[in-house]
Tab-separated table of C-alpha atoms in Angstrom:
chain	number	residue	atom	x	y	z
A	1203	UNK	CA	95.428	99.892	101.134
A	1204	UNK	CA	97.769	97.372	102.663
A	1205	UNK	CA	94.624	95.427	102.770
A	1206	UNK	CA	94.036	93.278	99.721
A	1207	UNK	CA	94.478	95.170	96.472
A	1208	UNK	CA	91.524	95.498	94.092
A	1209	UNK	CA	91.252	92.579	91.665
A	1210	UNK	CA	92.327	94.776	88.732
A	1211	UNK	CA	95.624	95.747	90.430
A	1212	UNK	CA	98.834	93.726	90.654
A	1213	UNK	CA	102.480	94.507	91.319
A	1214	UNK	CA	105.922	92.991	90.846
A	1215	UNK	CA	109.432	94.049	91.742
A	1216	UNK	CA	113.038	93.550	90.772
A	1217	UNK	CA	116.163	94.794	92.519
A	1218	UNK	CA	115.742	98.418	91.397
A	1219	UNK	CA	112.049	99.027	90.838
A	1220	UNK	CA	108.426	98.179	91.533
A	1221	UNK	CA	105.937	97.840	88.679
A	1222	UNK	CA	102.238	98.376	89.393
A	1223	UNK	CA	99.720	97.217	86.786
A	1224	UNK	CA	96.108	98.430	86.803
A	1225	UNK	CA	93.687	96.924	84.273
A	1226	UNK	CA	91.617	99.738	82.749
A	1227	UNK	CA	88.667	99.823	80.328
A	1228	UNK	CA	89.653	99.396	76.663
A	1229	UNK	CA	88.255	102.856	75.906
A	1230	UNK	CA	90.513	104.547	78.479
A	1231	UNK	CA	92.774	107.239	77.035
A	1232	UNK	CA	95.675	109.118	78.591
A	1233	UNK	CA	93.297	111.998	79.447
A	1234	UNK	CA	91.181	109.562	81.502
A	1235	UNK	CA	94.039	108.680	83.853
A	1236	UNK	CA	95.532	110.593	86.781
A	1237	UNK	CA	98.614	109.182	88.486
A	1238	UNK	CA	100.101	110.998	91.465
A	1239	UNK	CA	103.365	109.693	92.852
A	1240	UNK	CA	105.138	111.039	95.897
A	1241	UNK	CA	108.234	109.646	97.573
A	1242	UNK	CA	105.979	107.717	99.969
A	1243	UNK	CA	102.579	107.419	98.259
A	1244	UNK	CA	100.720	106.460	95.104
A	1245	UNK	CA	97.260	107.487	93.915
A	1246	UNK	CA	95.550	106.408	90.686
A	1247	UNK	CA	92.224	107.859	89.546
A	1248	UNK	CA	90.252	106.930	86.417
A	1249	UNK	CA	87.502	108.862	84.632
A	1250	UNK	CA	84.445	106.869	83.611
A	1251	UNK	CA	82.337	107.338	80.481
A	1252	UNK	CA	80.134	109.890	82.289
A	1253	UNK	CA	83.171	112.038	83.136
A	1254	UNK	CA	83.255	111.238	86.866
A	1255	UNK	CA	86.628	110.531	88.491
A	1256	UNK	CA	87.062	107.634	90.895
A	1257	UNK	CA	90.124	106.654	92.872
A	1258	UNK	CA	91.196	103.136	91.942
A	1259	UNK	CA	94.361	102.840	94.009
A	1260	UNK	CA	95.658	104.968	96.856
A	1261	UNK	CA	97.981	104.392	99.770
A	1262	UNK	CA	101.285	104.956	101.504
A	1263	UNK	CA	103.971	102.929	99.759
A	1264	UNK	CA	105.703	100.255	101.809
A	1265	UNK	CA	109.054	101.994	101.242
A	1266	UNK	CA	110.091	105.278	99.632
A	1267	UNK	CA	110.655	105.684	95.894
A	1268	UNK	CA	112.562	108.199	93.774
A	1269	UNK	CA	109.623	110.406	92.776
A	1270	UNK	CA	111.426	112.082	89.882
A	1271	UNK	CA	112.152	108.701	88.252
A	1272	UNK	CA	108.581	107.387	88.369
A	1273	UNK	CA	106.672	107.079	85.097
A	1274	UNK	CA	103.547	105.471	83.677
A	1275	UNK	CA	102.080	104.388	80.347
A	1276	UNK	CA	98.900	102.852	78.949
A	1277	UNK	CA	99.657	99.554	77.232
A	1278	UNK	CA	97.700	97.032	75.177
A	1279	UNK	CA	98.218	93.636	76.790
A	1280	UNK	CA	98.067	90.147	75.361
A	1281	UNK	CA	94.486	89.150	74.961
A	1282	UNK	CA	93.530	92.676	73.904
A	1283	UNK	CA	92.864	94.243	77.303
A	1284	UNK	CA	94.405	97.550	78.309
A	1285	UNK	CA	96.515	98.281	81.363
A	1286	UNK	CA	98.060	101.253	83.114
A	1287	UNK	CA	101.660	100.326	83.960
A	1288	UNK	CA	103.398	102.429	86.626
A	1289	UNK	CA	107.150	102.131	87.132
A	1290	UNK	CA	108.439	103.171	90.579
A	1291	UNK	CA	112.189	103.334	91.206
A	1292	UNK	CA	113.119	102.134	94.687
A	1293	UNK	CA	115.019	104.621	96.820
A	1294	UNK	CA	116.824	101.701	98.501
A	1295	UNK	CA	117.542	99.095	95.815
A	1296	UNK	CA	118.838	96.595	98.372
A	1297	UNK	CA	115.442	96.373	100.109
A	1298	UNK	CA	112.885	93.827	98.976
A	1299	UNK	CA	109.248	94.852	99.467
A	1300	UNK	CA	106.866	92.463	101.237
A	1301	UNK	CA	103.794	94.524	100.278
A	1302	UNK	CA	102.976	97.409	97.947
A	1303	UNK	CA	101.440	99.562	100.690
A	1304	UNK	CA	102.079	100.082	104.394
A	1305	UNK	CA	99.784	98.719	107.071
A	1306	UNK	CA	96.350	100.265	106.885
A	1307	UNK	CA	96.134	100.766	110.643
A	1308	UNK	CA	95.832	104.501	110.330
A	1309	UNK	CA	96.464	105.937	113.719
A	1310	UNK	CA	97.947	102.780	115.183
A	1311	UNK	CA	100.701	103.354	117.695
A	1312	UNK	CA	103.221	101.391	115.656
A	1313	UNK	CA	102.447	103.314	112.485
A	1314	UNK	CA	102.554	106.672	114.270
A	1315	UNK	CA	105.995	105.760	115.582
A	1316	UNK	CA	107.086	104.576	112.128
A	1317	UNK	CA	107.481	101.072	113.553
A	1318	UNK	CA	104.925	99.094	111.530
A	1319	UNK	CA	107.851	96.842	110.589
A	1320	UNK	CA	107.375	95.289	114.062
A	1321	UNK	CA	104.240	93.582	112.745
A	1322	UNK	CA	106.210	92.063	109.873
A	1323	UNK	CA	109.059	90.999	112.158
A	1324	UNK	CA	106.543	89.236	114.401
A	1325	UNK	CA	105.510	87.101	111.442
A	1326	UNK	CA	102.283	88.897	110.586
A	1327	UNK	CA	101.714	90.404	107.187
A	1328	UNK	CA	100.788	94.080	107.213
A	1329	UNK	CA	98.236	93.228	104.524
A	1330	UNK	CA	96.563	90.779	106.927
A	1331	UNK	CA	96.229	93.038	109.986
A	1332	UNK	CA	93.928	96.005	110.523
A	1333	UNK	CA	93.187	98.255	113.473
A	1334	UNK	CA	89.639	98.274	114.785
A	1335	UNK	CA	88.297	101.809	114.469
A	1336	UNK	CA	86.079	101.363	117.521
A	1337	UNK	CA	88.499	99.984	120.104
A	1338	UNK	CA	91.949	100.340	118.518
A	1339	UNK	CA	92.819	96.619	118.714
A	1340	UNK	CA	95.067	95.028	116.089
A	1341	UNK	CA	92.975	92.324	114.383
A	1342	UNK	CA	93.623	89.889	111.539
A	1343	UNK	CA	91.636	91.239	108.556
A	1344	UNK	CA	89.834	87.943	107.978
A	1345	UNK	CA	88.577	88.033	111.611
A	1346	UNK	CA	87.466	91.676	111.633
A	1347	UNK	CA	83.746	90.897	111.258
A	1348	UNK	CA	83.824	88.445	114.177
A	1349	UNK	CA	85.827	90.936	116.249
A	1350	UNK	CA	83.334	93.728	115.556
A	1351	UNK	CA	80.340	91.593	116.543
A	1352	UNK	CA	81.757	89.448	119.355
A	1353	UNK	CA	84.977	90.690	120.961
A	1354	UNK	CA	85.338	94.443	120.405
A	1355	UNK	CA	85.809	96.279	123.725
A	1356	UNK	CA	83.531	99.025	122.419
A	1357	UNK	CA	80.592	96.590	122.485
A	1358	UNK	CA	80.605	96.570	126.296
A	1359	UNK	CA	80.097	100.309	126.632
A	1360	UNK	CA	78.297	103.218	125.102
A	1361	UNK	CA	81.415	105.368	125.351
A	1362	UNK	CA	82.867	107.300	122.472
A	1363	UNK	CA	85.486	105.391	120.439
A	1364	UNK	CA	88.707	104.806	122.350
A	1365	UNK	CA	92.213	105.753	121.336
A	1366	UNK	CA	94.465	103.206	119.630
A	1367	UNK	CA	96.111	102.079	122.867
A	1368	UNK	CA	93.219	102.361	125.333
A	1369	UNK	CA	92.606	98.614	125.208
A	1370	UNK	CA	96.115	98.087	126.637
A	1371	UNK	CA	95.309	99.738	129.969
A	1372	UNK	CA	92.924	98.532	132.631
A	1373	UNK	CA	90.845	100.886	134.724
A	1374	UNK	CA	91.677	100.441	138.376
A	1375	UNK	CA	88.624	100.313	140.584
A	1376	UNK	CA	88.970	101.562	144.144
A	1377	UNK	CA	89.476	98.785	146.669
A	1378	UNK	CA	87.580	100.684	149.356
A	1379	UNK	CA	83.906	101.418	148.853
A	1380	UNK	CA	82.871	105.052	148.881
A	1381	UNK	CA	82.605	106.384	152.427
A	1382	UNK	CA	84.637	103.628	154.080
A	1383	UNK	CA	87.672	104.417	156.147
A	1384	UNK	CA	90.829	102.506	155.552
């Protein structure tokens, strides 16, 4: 979810920790909340009035946290609304986070190589870029609809979806027609 966070989710940081705030229904109790923290991921699920669980937040954290030091609490906020507040202790306190979650380009070459920082270094926000699931191209999130309808390489063929890097290579056509002698 390096893409935009849901409107009921926000986060802040200081030198040592990251605080994630999720607005929840006023009737929510501790038994209606599931928070799973790992060194590299966060998942929050809420139970609705009918007893069904739904995942509100999930993703790979931008940087690792100290799992054993993570905690959460339900708090009444000013104005009377209720919020789930999750405290995550940074593993590397000297590192400032530019996003809560890593790039959402699941399967992208850079992510597979653990090099999604390249996107950030190039001046692009990982929250602004997504990988097209049809052709594997890296596309600005706000332009994804136009890409899918106008520019996607998969539009030109009826082939199965390509791999993440297939758009980087060109098929070489033979220079001699079939049956000709060079």
